[in-house]
PDB file of C-alpha atoms and ligand atoms in Angstrom:
ATOM      1  CA  MET A   1     128.294 201.605  60.662  1.00  0.00           C
ATOM      2  CA  ASP A   2     127.154 198.681  57.784  1.00  0.00           C
ATOM      3  CA  ALA A   3     126.580 200.763  54.732  1.00  0.00           C
ATOM      4  CA  MET A   4     126.714 197.817  52.428  1.00  0.00           C
ATOM      5  CA  ARG A   5     125.242 196.424  49.764  1.00  0.00           C
ATOM      6  CA  PHE A   6     125.298 192.838  48.414  1.00  0.00           C
ATOM      7  CA  ALA A   7     124.288 190.401  44.956  1.00  0.00           C
ATOM      8  CA  THR A   8     123.688 187.109  44.938  1.00  0.00           C
ATOM      9  CA  ILE A   9     125.824 184.544  42.275  1.00  0.00           C
ATOM     10  CA  GLY A  10     124.728 181.218  42.405  1.00  0.00           C
ATOM     11  CA  SER A  11     124.681 180.310  45.954  1.00  0.00           C
ATOM     12  CA  THR A  12     127.364 182.940  47.006  1.00  0.00           C
ATOM     13  CA  LEU A  13     126.600 185.949  48.412  1.00  0.00           C
ATOM     14  CA  HIS A  14     128.645 188.874  46.915  1.00  0.00           C
ATOM     15  CA  LEU A  15     130.033 192.300  48.989  1.00  0.00           C
ATOM     16  CA  ILE A  16     128.721 195.069  46.181  1.00  0.00           C
ATOM     17  CA  THR A  17     132.192 196.815  45.599  1.00  0.00           C
ATOM     18  CA  ASP A  18     130.395 199.196  42.653  1.00  0.00           C
ATOM     19  CA  ASP A  19     125.928 199.207  42.513  1.00  0.00           C
ATOM     20  CA  THR A  20     126.837 200.366  38.773  1.00  0.00           C
ATOM     21  CA  PRO A  21     124.077 198.859  36.611  1.00  0.00           C
ATOM     22  CA  GLY A  22     126.426 197.013  34.045  1.00  0.00           C
ATOM     23  CA  ARG A  23     129.511 196.879  35.613  1.00  0.00           C
ATOM     24  CA  ARG A  24     129.013 195.978  38.840  1.00  0.00           C
ATOM     25  CA  ARG A  25     131.482 194.644  41.132  1.00  0.00           C
ATOM     26  CA  GLY A  26     131.613 192.542  44.113  1.00  0.00           C
ATOM     27  CA  VAL A  27     133.692 190.227  46.464  1.00  0.00           C
ATOM     28  CA  ALA A  28     132.494 187.122  47.303  1.00  0.00           C
ATOM     29  CA  LEU A  29     131.264 186.277  50.678  1.00  0.00           C
ATOM     30  CA  PRO A  30     132.913 182.603  52.323  1.00  0.00           C
ATOM     31  CA  GLY A  31     129.934 179.911  52.657  1.00  0.00           C
ATOM     32  CA  SER A  32     126.919 179.578  51.362  1.00  0.00           C
ATOM     33  CA  VAL A  33     124.335 182.916  51.330  1.00  0.00           C
ATOM     34  CA  VAL A  34     121.539 180.482  53.144  1.00  0.00           C
ATOM     35  CA  ASP A  35     124.763 180.541  55.501  1.00  0.00           C
ATOM     36  CA  ALA A  36     125.427 183.933  54.848  1.00  0.00           C
ATOM     37  CA  PHE A  37     122.276 185.363  56.485  1.00  0.00           C
ATOM     38  CA  ASP A  38     122.314 182.217  59.586  1.00  0.00           C
ATOM     39  CA  GLN A  39     124.902 184.347  60.670  1.00  0.00           C
ATOM     40  CA  TRP A  40     124.805 187.564  59.779  1.00  0.00           C
ATOM     41  CA  ASP A  41     127.190 189.592  62.291  1.00  0.00           C
ATOM     42  CA  ALA A  42     130.473 187.080  61.109  1.00  0.00           C
ATOM     43  CA  THR A  43     128.724 188.173  57.642  1.00  0.00           C
ATOM     44  CA  LEU A  44     129.226 191.654  58.356  1.00  0.00           C
ATOM     45  CA  ALA A  45     132.223 190.966  60.026  1.00  0.00           C
ATOM     46  CA  ALA A  46     134.191 189.894  56.687  1.00  0.00           C
ATOM     47  CA  ALA A  47     132.599 192.192  53.964  1.00  0.00           C
ATOM     48  CA  ALA A  48     133.941 195.079  56.350  1.00  0.00           C
ATOM     49  CA  SER A  49     137.446 193.273  56.059  1.00  0.00           C
ATOM     50  CA  ILE A  50     137.168 192.439  52.407  1.00  0.00           C
ATOM     51  CA  ASP A  51     139.927 193.637  50.073  1.00  0.00           C
ATOM     52  CA  PRO A  52     138.056 195.924  47.812  1.00  0.00           C
ATOM     53  CA  SER A  53     140.866 195.744  45.003  1.00  0.00           C
ATOM     54  CA  ALA A  54     139.863 191.807  45.054  1.00  0.00           C
ATOM     55  CA  SER A  55     136.509 192.877  43.640  1.00  0.00           C
ATOM     56  CA  VAL A  56     135.882 190.522  40.029  1.00  0.00           C
ATOM     57  CA  ALA A  57     133.224 191.628  37.631  1.00  0.00           C
ATOM     58  CA  LEU A  58     129.799 190.591  37.898  1.00  0.00           C
ATOM     59  CA  ASP A  59     127.590 190.356  35.328  1.00  0.00           C
ATOM     60  CA  ASP A  60     124.191 191.597  35.393  1.00  0.00           C
ATOM     61  CA  ALA A  61     122.445 188.618  34.021  1.00  0.00           C
ATOM     62  CA  MET A  62     123.930 186.501  36.870  1.00  0.00           C
ATOM     63  CA  LEU A  63     122.077 187.824  39.658  1.00  0.00           C
ATOM     64  CA  VAL A  64     118.955 186.021  41.675  1.00  0.00           C
ATOM     65  CA  ALA A  65     117.484 187.020  44.063  1.00  0.00           C
ATOM     66  CA  PRO A  66     119.128 188.467  46.765  1.00  0.00           C
ATOM     67  CA  SER A  67     117.638 185.841  49.359  1.00  0.00           C
ATOM     68  CA  PRO A  68     116.893 182.861  46.719  1.00  0.00           C
ATOM     69  CA  SER A  69     116.036 180.367  49.009  1.00  0.00           C
ATOM     70  CA  PRO A  70     114.713 181.641  51.561  1.00  0.00           C
ATOM     71  CA  ARG A  71     112.518 179.608  54.683  1.00  0.00           C
ATOM     72  CA  GLN A  72     109.481 181.584  54.973  1.00  0.00           C
ATOM     73  CA  VAL A  73     108.307 184.697  52.436  1.00  0.00           C
ATOM     74  CA  PHE A  74     105.799 186.655  53.400  1.00  0.00           C
ATOM     75  CA  GLY A  75     103.542 189.202  51.773  1.00  0.00           C
ATOM     76  CA  ILE A  76     101.362 192.069  53.249  1.00  0.00           C
ATOM     77  CA  GLY A  77      97.982 192.832  51.591  1.00  0.00           C
ATOM     78  CA  LEU A  78      95.760 196.920  51.509  1.00  0.00           C
ATOM     79  CA  ASN A  79      99.153 197.962  53.210  1.00  0.00           C
ATOM     80  CA  TYR A  80      98.765 201.489  51.313  1.00  0.00           C
ATOM     81  CA  ARG A  81      96.338 203.341  51.777  1.00  0.00           C
ATOM     82  CA  ALA A  82      95.292 203.964  48.535  1.00  0.00           C
ATOM     83  CA  HIS A  83      95.465 200.851  47.562  1.00  0.00           C
ATOM     84  CA  ALA A  84      92.358 199.835  50.046  1.00  0.00           C
ATOM     85  CA  ASP A  85      90.949 202.650  48.843  1.00  0.00           C
ATOM     86  CA  GLU A  86      91.735 201.493  44.796  1.00  0.00           C
ATOM     87  CA  THR A  87      90.197 198.015  45.540  1.00  0.00           C
ATOM     88  CA  GLY A  88      87.209 198.833  47.360  1.00  0.00           C
ATOM     89  CA  ALA A  89      88.031 197.237  50.512  1.00  0.00           C
ATOM     90  CA  ALA A  90      88.288 198.499  54.455  1.00  0.00           C
ATOM     91  CA  HIS A  91      92.075 199.494  55.806  1.00  0.00           C
ATOM     92  CA  PRO A  92      93.448 196.664  57.961  1.00  0.00           C
ATOM     93  CA  LYS A  93      93.413 196.969  61.739  1.00  0.00           C
ATOM     94  CA  ALA A  94      95.746 194.204  61.692  1.00  0.00           C
ATOM     95  CA  PRO A  95      98.420 193.745  58.756  1.00  0.00           C
ATOM     96  CA  ASN A  96      96.397 191.236  55.763  1.00  0.00           C
ATOM     97  CA  VAL A  97      99.584 188.457  55.647  1.00  0.00           C
ATOM     98  CA  PHE A  98      99.385 185.811  53.348  1.00  0.00           C
ATOM     99  CA  THR A  99     102.662 183.650  51.539  1.00  0.00           C
ATOM    100  CA  LYS A 100     104.219 183.504  48.649  1.00  0.00           C
ATOM    101  CA  TRP A 101     105.851 179.995  48.019  1.00  0.00           C
ATOM    102  CA  VAL A 102     109.292 180.412  47.550  1.00  0.00           C
ATOM    103  CA  SER A 103     110.078 177.972  44.392  1.00  0.00           C
ATOM    104  CA  CYS A 104     108.222 181.942  42.532  1.00  0.00           C
ATOM    105  CA  LEU A 105     111.185 183.794  43.784  1.00  0.00           C
ATOM    106  CA  THR A 106     113.292 184.986  40.939  1.00  0.00           C
ATOM    107  CA  GLY A 107     116.366 187.821  40.016  1.00  0.00           C
ATOM    108  CA  PRO A 108     116.196 191.301  39.156  1.00  0.00           C
ATOM    109  CA  TYR A 109     116.519 191.378  35.047  1.00  0.00           C
ATOM    110  CA  GLY A 110     115.457 189.287  32.712  1.00  0.00           C
ATOM    111  CA  ALA A 111     111.741 187.435  32.073  1.00  0.00           C
ATOM    112  CA  VAL A 112     108.548 186.732  34.182  1.00  0.00           C
ATOM    113  CA  GLU A 113     106.412 184.671  32.660  1.00  0.00           C
ATOM    114  CA  LEU A 114     102.606 185.370  32.479  1.00  0.00           C
ATOM    115  CA  PRO A 115     100.671 181.788  32.642  1.00  0.00           C
ATOM    116  CA  THR A 116      96.882 184.238  31.822  1.00  0.00           C
ATOM    117  CA  ASP A 117      95.851 187.463  30.585  1.00  0.00           C
ATOM    118  CA  THR A 118      95.498 188.575  33.807  1.00  0.00           C
ATOM    119  CA  VAL A 119      98.673 189.139  35.855  1.00  0.00           C
ATOM    120  CA  ASP A 120      98.811 192.094  37.569  1.00  0.00           C
ATOM    121  CA  TRP A 121     101.742 194.666  38.620  1.00  0.00           C
ATOM    122  CA  GLU A 122     102.488 195.165  42.809  1.00  0.00           C
ATOM    123  CA  CYS A 123     105.804 197.023  42.697  1.00  0.00           C
ATOM    124  CA  GLU A 124     106.687 196.821  47.042  1.00  0.00           C
ATOM    125  CA  LEU A 125     109.821 197.410  49.158  1.00  0.00           C
ATOM    126  CA  VAL A 126     110.770 193.574  50.402  1.00  0.00           C
ATOM    127  CA  VAL A 127     112.382 193.461  53.884  1.00  0.00           C
ATOM    128  CA  VAL A 128     115.570 190.412  53.952  1.00  0.00           C
ATOM    129  CA  MET A 129     115.793 189.115  57.575  1.00  0.00           C
ATOM    130  CA  GLY A 130     119.456 188.788  59.130  1.00  0.00           C
ATOM    131  CA  ARG A 131     118.710 187.596  62.527  1.00  0.00           C
ATOM    132  CA  LEU A 132     116.318 185.034  64.136  1.00  0.00           C
ATOM    133  CA  THR A 133     113.288 187.030  65.415  1.00  0.00           C
ATOM    134  CA  ARG A 134     110.816 186.199  68.014  1.00  0.00           C
ATOM    135  CA  HIS A 135     108.326 188.366  70.081  1.00  0.00           C
ATOM    136  CA  VAL A 136     110.202 191.695  69.117  1.00  0.00           C
ATOM    137  CA  SER A 137     109.325 194.761  69.598  1.00  0.00           C
ATOM    138  CA  ALA A 138     109.027 197.355  66.474  1.00  0.00           C
ATOM    139  CA  SER A 139     111.438 199.367  68.695  1.00  0.00           C
ATOM    140  CA  GLY A 140     114.175 196.745  68.219  1.00  0.00           C
ATOM    141  CA  ALA A 141     112.689 195.550  64.910  1.00  0.00           C
ATOM    142  CA  TRP A 142     115.269 196.935  62.690  1.00  0.00           C
ATOM    143  CA  ASP A 143     118.375 195.796  64.829  1.00  0.00           C
ATOM    144  CA  HIS A 144     116.543 192.568  62.791  1.00  0.00           C
ATOM    145  CA  VAL A 145     116.732 193.152  59.286  1.00  0.00           C
ATOM    146  CA  ALA A 146     119.246 192.513  57.479  1.00  0.00           C
ATOM    147  CA  GLY A 147     118.688 194.580  54.320  1.00  0.00           C
ATOM    148  CA  LEU A 148     115.550 195.533  51.575  1.00  0.00           C
ATOM    149  CA  CYS A 149     115.258 195.559  47.895  1.00  0.00           C
ATOM    150  CA  VAL A 150     112.858 196.114  45.617  1.00  0.00           C
ATOM    151  CA  GLY A 151     110.057 193.292  45.204  1.00  0.00           C
ATOM    152  CA  GLN A 152     106.721 192.924  42.114  1.00  0.00           C
ATOM    153  CA  ASP A 153     104.581 190.347  43.969  1.00  0.00           C
ATOM    154  CA  LEU A 154     103.474 189.307  40.717  1.00  0.00           C
ATOM    155  CA  SER A 155      99.560 188.374  40.929  1.00  0.00           C
ATOM    156  CA  GLU A 156      96.994 186.361  38.928  1.00  0.00           C
ATOM    157  CA  ARG A 157      94.103 188.079  39.818  1.00  0.00           C
ATOM    158  CA  GLN A 158      91.588 185.297  38.706  1.00  0.00           C
ATOM    159  CA  VAL A 159      92.827 182.472  40.401  1.00  0.00           C
ATOM    160  CA  GLN A 160      93.296 185.368  43.911  1.00  0.00           C
ATOM    161  CA  ARG A 161      89.617 186.151  43.903  1.00  0.00           C
ATOM    162  CA  THR A 162      88.678 182.196  43.443  1.00  0.00           C
ATOM    163  CA  PRO A 163      85.551 182.320  45.555  1.00  0.00           C
ATOM    164  CA  PRO A 164      84.206 181.271  47.916  1.00  0.00           C
ATOM    165  CA  ALA A 165      87.216 182.784  49.935  1.00  0.00           C
ATOM    166  CA  ASN A 166      90.508 184.537  48.246  1.00  0.00           C
ATOM    167  CA  GLN A 167      93.394 182.631  47.471  1.00  0.00           C
ATOM    168  CA  PHE A 168      96.056 184.953  47.982  1.00  0.00           C
ATOM    169  CA  SER A 169      99.127 182.060  48.310  1.00  0.00           C
ATOM    170  CA  CYS A 170      98.343 180.678  44.868  1.00  0.00           C
ATOM    171  CA  GLY A 171      97.301 183.916  43.278  1.00  0.00           C
ATOM    172  CA  LYS A 172     100.825 184.877  43.606  1.00  0.00           C
ATOM    173  CA  SER A 173     103.162 182.102  42.975  1.00  0.00           C
ATOM    174  CA  PHE A 174     103.525 180.843  39.618  1.00  0.00           C
ATOM    175  CA  ALA A 175     106.704 180.464  38.538  1.00  0.00           C
ATOM    176  CA  THR A 176     108.624 184.512  38.323  1.00  0.00           C
ATOM    177  CA  PHE A 177     105.966 185.790  40.222  1.00  0.00           C
ATOM    178  CA  GLY A 178     108.547 186.416  43.271  1.00  0.00           C
ATOM    179  CA  PRO A 179     111.386 188.634  41.313  1.00  0.00           C
ATOM    180  CA  MET A 180     113.708 190.549  43.539  1.00  0.00           C
ATOM    181  CA  GLY A 181     116.418 192.590  43.845  1.00  0.00           C
ATOM    182  CA  PRO A 182     118.553 193.631  42.232  1.00  0.00           C
ATOM    183  CA  THR A 183     121.281 194.155  45.190  1.00  0.00           C
ATOM    184  CA  LEU A 184     120.435 194.496  49.280  1.00  0.00           C
ATOM    185  CA  VAL A 185     121.085 196.848  50.799  1.00  0.00           C
ATOM    186  CA  THR A 186     121.085 197.718  55.125  1.00  0.00           C
ATOM    187  CA  ALA A 187     119.831 200.090  56.133  1.00  0.00           C
ATOM    188  CA  ASP A 188     123.068 201.947  57.600  1.00  0.00           C
ATOM    189  CA  GLU A 189     123.494 202.296  53.473  1.00  0.00           C
ATOM    190  CA  LEU A 190     120.319 204.099  53.434  1.00  0.00           C
ATOM    191  CA  ARG A 191     120.478 206.543  55.787  1.00  0.00           C
ATOM    192  CA  GLY A 192     124.561 207.390  55.278  1.00  0.00           C
ATOM    193  CA  ALA A 193     123.292 208.804  51.724  1.00  0.00           C
ATOM    194  CA  GLY A 194     120.962 211.027  53.650  1.00  0.00           C
ATOM    195  CA  LEU A 195     117.755 208.644  53.087  1.00  0.00           C
ATOM    196  CA  ASP A 196     114.866 207.432  55.732  1.00  0.00           C
ATOM    197  CA  PRO A 197     114.670 203.992  55.509  1.00  0.00           C
ATOM    198  CA  ASP A 198     111.007 204.276  56.284  1.00  0.00           C
ATOM    199  CA  ASP A 199     110.275 206.286  53.668  1.00  0.00           C
ATOM    200  CA  LEU A 200     111.602 206.065  50.679  1.00  0.00           C
ATOM    201  CA  ALA A 201     110.068 207.056  46.551  1.00  0.00           C
ATOM    202  CA  LEU A 202     109.385 203.825  44.905  1.00  0.00           C
ATOM    203  CA  ARG A 203     107.967 203.657  40.909  1.00  0.00           C
ATOM    204  CA  CYS A 204     106.464 201.173  38.922  1.00  0.00           C
ATOM    205  CA  SER A 205     106.381 201.891  35.150  1.00  0.00           C
ATOM    206  CA  ILE A 206     105.346 199.713  32.122  1.00  0.00           C
ATOM    207  CA  ASP A 207     106.795 200.251  28.696  1.00  0.00           C
ATOM    208  CA  GLY A 208     108.327 203.771  30.142  1.00  0.00           C
ATOM    209  CA  GLU A 209     104.447 204.707  31.492  1.00  0.00           C
ATOM    210  CA  THR A 210     104.778 205.372  35.452  1.00  0.00           C
ATOM    211  CA  VAL A 211     102.002 203.260  36.761  1.00  0.00           C
ATOM    212  CA  GLN A 212     103.062 203.711  40.372  1.00  0.00           C
ATOM    213  CA  GLU A 213     104.492 206.121  42.254  1.00  0.00           C
ATOM    214  CA  SER A 214     103.815 206.328  45.745  1.00  0.00           C
ATOM    215  CA  ARG A 215     106.222 206.549  49.210  1.00  0.00           C
ATOM    216  CA  THR A 216     107.032 203.389  51.688  1.00  0.00           C
ATOM    217  CA  GLY A 217     106.172 205.853  54.437  1.00  0.00           C
ATOM    218  CA  ASP A 218     102.732 205.668  52.958  1.00  0.00           C
ATOM    219  CA  MET A 219     102.479 202.593  54.434  1.00  0.00           C
ATOM    220  CA  ILE A 220      99.598 201.600  56.939  1.00  0.00           C
ATOM    221  CA  PHE A 221     101.721 199.210  58.923  1.00  0.00           C
ATOM    222  CA  GLY A 222     105.298 200.395  58.774  1.00  0.00           C
ATOM    223  CA  VAL A 223     108.202 197.552  58.331  1.00  0.00           C
ATOM    224  CA  SER A 224     109.160 198.080  62.479  1.00  0.00           C
ATOM    225  CA  ALA A 225     105.030 197.031  62.845  1.00  0.00           C
ATOM    226  CA  LEU A 226     105.065 194.027  60.420  1.00  0.00           C
ATOM    227  CA  ILE A 227     107.934 192.643  62.528  1.00  0.00           C
ATOM    228  CA  GLU A 228     106.732 193.439  65.695  1.00  0.00           C
ATOM    229  CA  TYR A 229     103.334 192.227  64.186  1.00  0.00           C
ATOM    230  CA  LEU A 230     104.780 188.610  62.407  1.00  0.00           C
ATOM    231  CA  SER A 231     107.036 187.669  65.408  1.00  0.00           C
ATOM    232  CA  ARG A 232     104.739 187.728  68.004  1.00  0.00           C
ATOM    233  CA  ILE A 233     102.854 184.902  65.301  1.00  0.00           C
ATOM    234  CA  VAL A 234     105.510 182.907  63.633  1.00  0.00           C
ATOM    235  CA  THR A 235     109.487 182.990  64.304  1.00  0.00           C
ATOM    236  CA  LEU A 236     111.483 184.153  61.556  1.00  0.00           C
ATOM    237  CA  LEU A 237     114.652 182.929  60.639  1.00  0.00           C
ATOM    238  CA  PRO A 238     117.295 184.241  59.086  1.00  0.00           C
ATOM    239  CA  GLY A 239     116.659 185.112  55.237  1.00  0.00           C
ATOM    240  CA  ASP A 240     113.299 185.300  55.323  1.00  0.00           C
ATOM    241  CA  VAL A 241     111.343 187.462  52.904  1.00  0.00           C
ATOM    242  CA  ILE A 242     108.331 189.949  53.683  1.00  0.00           C
ATOM    243  CA  PHE A 243     106.855 191.256  50.719  1.00  0.00           C
ATOM    244  CA  THR A 244     105.774 194.443  52.601  1.00  0.00           C
ATOM    245  CA  GLY A 245     102.517 195.552  50.281  1.00  0.00           C
ATOM    246  CA  THR A 246     101.763 198.152  46.971  1.00  0.00           C
ATOM    247  CA  PRO A 247     101.079 200.839  47.079  1.00  0.00           C
ATOM    248  CA  SER A 248      97.613 202.814  44.119  1.00  0.00           C
ATOM    249  CA  GLY A 249      97.959 202.437  40.434  1.00  0.00           C
ATOM    250  CA  VAL A 250      97.085 198.210  40.557  1.00  0.00           C
ATOM    251  CA  GLY A 251      95.932 197.307  37.086  1.00  0.00           C
ATOM    252  CA  VAL A 252      93.045 195.381  38.534  1.00  0.00           C
ATOM    253  CA  ALA A 253      91.928 198.386  40.305  1.00  0.00           C
ATOM    254  CA  ARG A 254      92.072 200.663  36.680  1.00  0.00           C
ATOM    255  CA  THR A 255      88.913 201.418  34.778  1.00  0.00           C
ATOM    256  CA  PRO A 256      88.976 199.182  32.123  1.00  0.00           C
ATOM    257  CA  GLN A 257      91.259 196.932  34.148  1.00  0.00           C
ATOM    258  CA  ARG A 258      94.336 196.558  33.136  1.00  0.00           C
ATOM    259  CA  TRP A 259      97.142 193.584  32.560  1.00  0.00           C
ATOM    260  CA  LEU A 260     100.564 192.666  31.419  1.00  0.00           C
ATOM    261  CA  ALA A 261     101.288 191.727  28.659  1.00  0.00           C
ATOM    262  CA  PRO A 262     103.562 189.214  26.296  1.00  0.00           C
ATOM    263  CA  GLY A 263     106.827 191.578  24.755  1.00  0.00           C
ATOM    264  CA  GLN A 264     106.230 194.938  27.519  1.00  0.00           C
ATOM    265  CA  GLU A 265     108.631 195.844  29.914  1.00  0.00           C
ATOM    266  CA  LEU A 266     108.220 196.213  33.735  1.00  0.00           C
ATOM    267  CA  VAL A 267     110.415 197.929  35.413  1.00  0.00           C
ATOM    268  CA  SER A 268     110.562 198.546  39.796  1.00  0.00           C
ATOM    269  CA  GLU A 269     112.338 200.840  41.013  1.00  0.00           C
ATOM    270  CA  ILE A 270     113.264 201.870  44.575  1.00  0.00           C
ATOM    271  CA  GLU A 271     114.992 205.440  46.121  1.00  0.00           C
ATOM    272  CA  GLY A 272     118.304 203.974  47.266  1.00  0.00           C
ATOM    273  CA  LEU A 273     117.798 200.545  46.336  1.00  0.00           C
ATOM    274  CA  GLY A 274     118.080 200.385  42.298  1.00  0.00           C
ATOM    275  CA  VAL A 275     115.951 199.522  39.377  1.00  0.00           C
ATOM    276  CA  MET A 276     114.376 196.021  37.943  1.00  0.00           C
ATOM    277  CA  ARG A 277     113.682 195.556  34.716  1.00  0.00           C
ATOM    278  CA  HIS A 278     111.407 192.704  33.431  1.00  0.00           C
ATOM    279  CA  ARG A 279     110.141 191.295  30.426  1.00  0.00           C
ATOM    280  CA  CYS A 280     107.286 189.659  29.821  1.00  0.00           C
ATOM    281  CA  VAL A 281     106.802 186.716  27.762  1.00  0.00           C
ATOM    282  CA  ALA A 282     103.961 184.329  27.764  1.00  0.00           C
ATOM    283  CA  ALA A 283     104.183 181.009  30.014  1.00  0.00           C
ATOM    284  CA  ASP A 284     104.923 177.514  27.931  1.00  0.00           C
ATOM    285  CA  VAL A 285     101.828 175.828  29.343  1.00  0.00           C
ATOM    286  CA  SER A 286      98.969 178.345  30.080  1.00  0.00           C
ATOM    287  CA  PHE A 287      96.598 178.546  32.901  1.00  0.00           C
ATOM    288  CA  ARG A 288      93.309 178.072  31.466  1.00  0.00           C
TER     289      ARG A 288
HETATM  290 ZN1   ZN B 301     101.408 192.560  47.053  1.00  0.00          ZN
END
């Protein structure tokens, strides 16, 4: 059993010994966070032998994305039935895949920048890979996962829907459009807490008002199916990140449509994984 939580500060992965927001504690693991994912078995072994009395206070404001420099970042569109329905799209027969470019990743707290007045929220379960993964079947997929965290797939809807074809990767890759965190939680940690890693409650709120509320069990393609599908096409690398799709309740599908505004607090949470809090600010340079 590898029931553990991790957080990244700078380029160092830490084993979390107390995951209480505001007073987290942890122990730095040897090597860089890139090495830590590349040699995930060794990382788990090192974490298992750590002396918890060596833990130090970890300032929440220092936390960066748990996998801050993955080689590949995948996004999945229309992966919840009610969300596909609210956008008027047909339910996909295969995962609807795009990429978020890695420079959009940011940590679990602090500011997210709005380059326009049509930026939307998408609270999502995020998977971080722990092994090189090719042609893996769904039944073996969880063994290739390092852990899970909360994510926001922030989306500039006008860029995303630039005709004649969609521009998902552009619309979803502005700076700070990929918050992840707060910590990376292993599937065993969730199971040990009596939770099912395939069925976690998820919630997103703006200034305290709930705008998305669902369960990851409602995904059309669950974590195992996504990894099986992706790994038949792309070699998944340790530290790679998968944003698994958002449930219903996004702003673009509302009548009237609704967007994030400077000053608002965006809160994203998933059962067992924790809570991310971001303050929306106007970007220094607007897109239009
Ligand atoms: Zn999304």
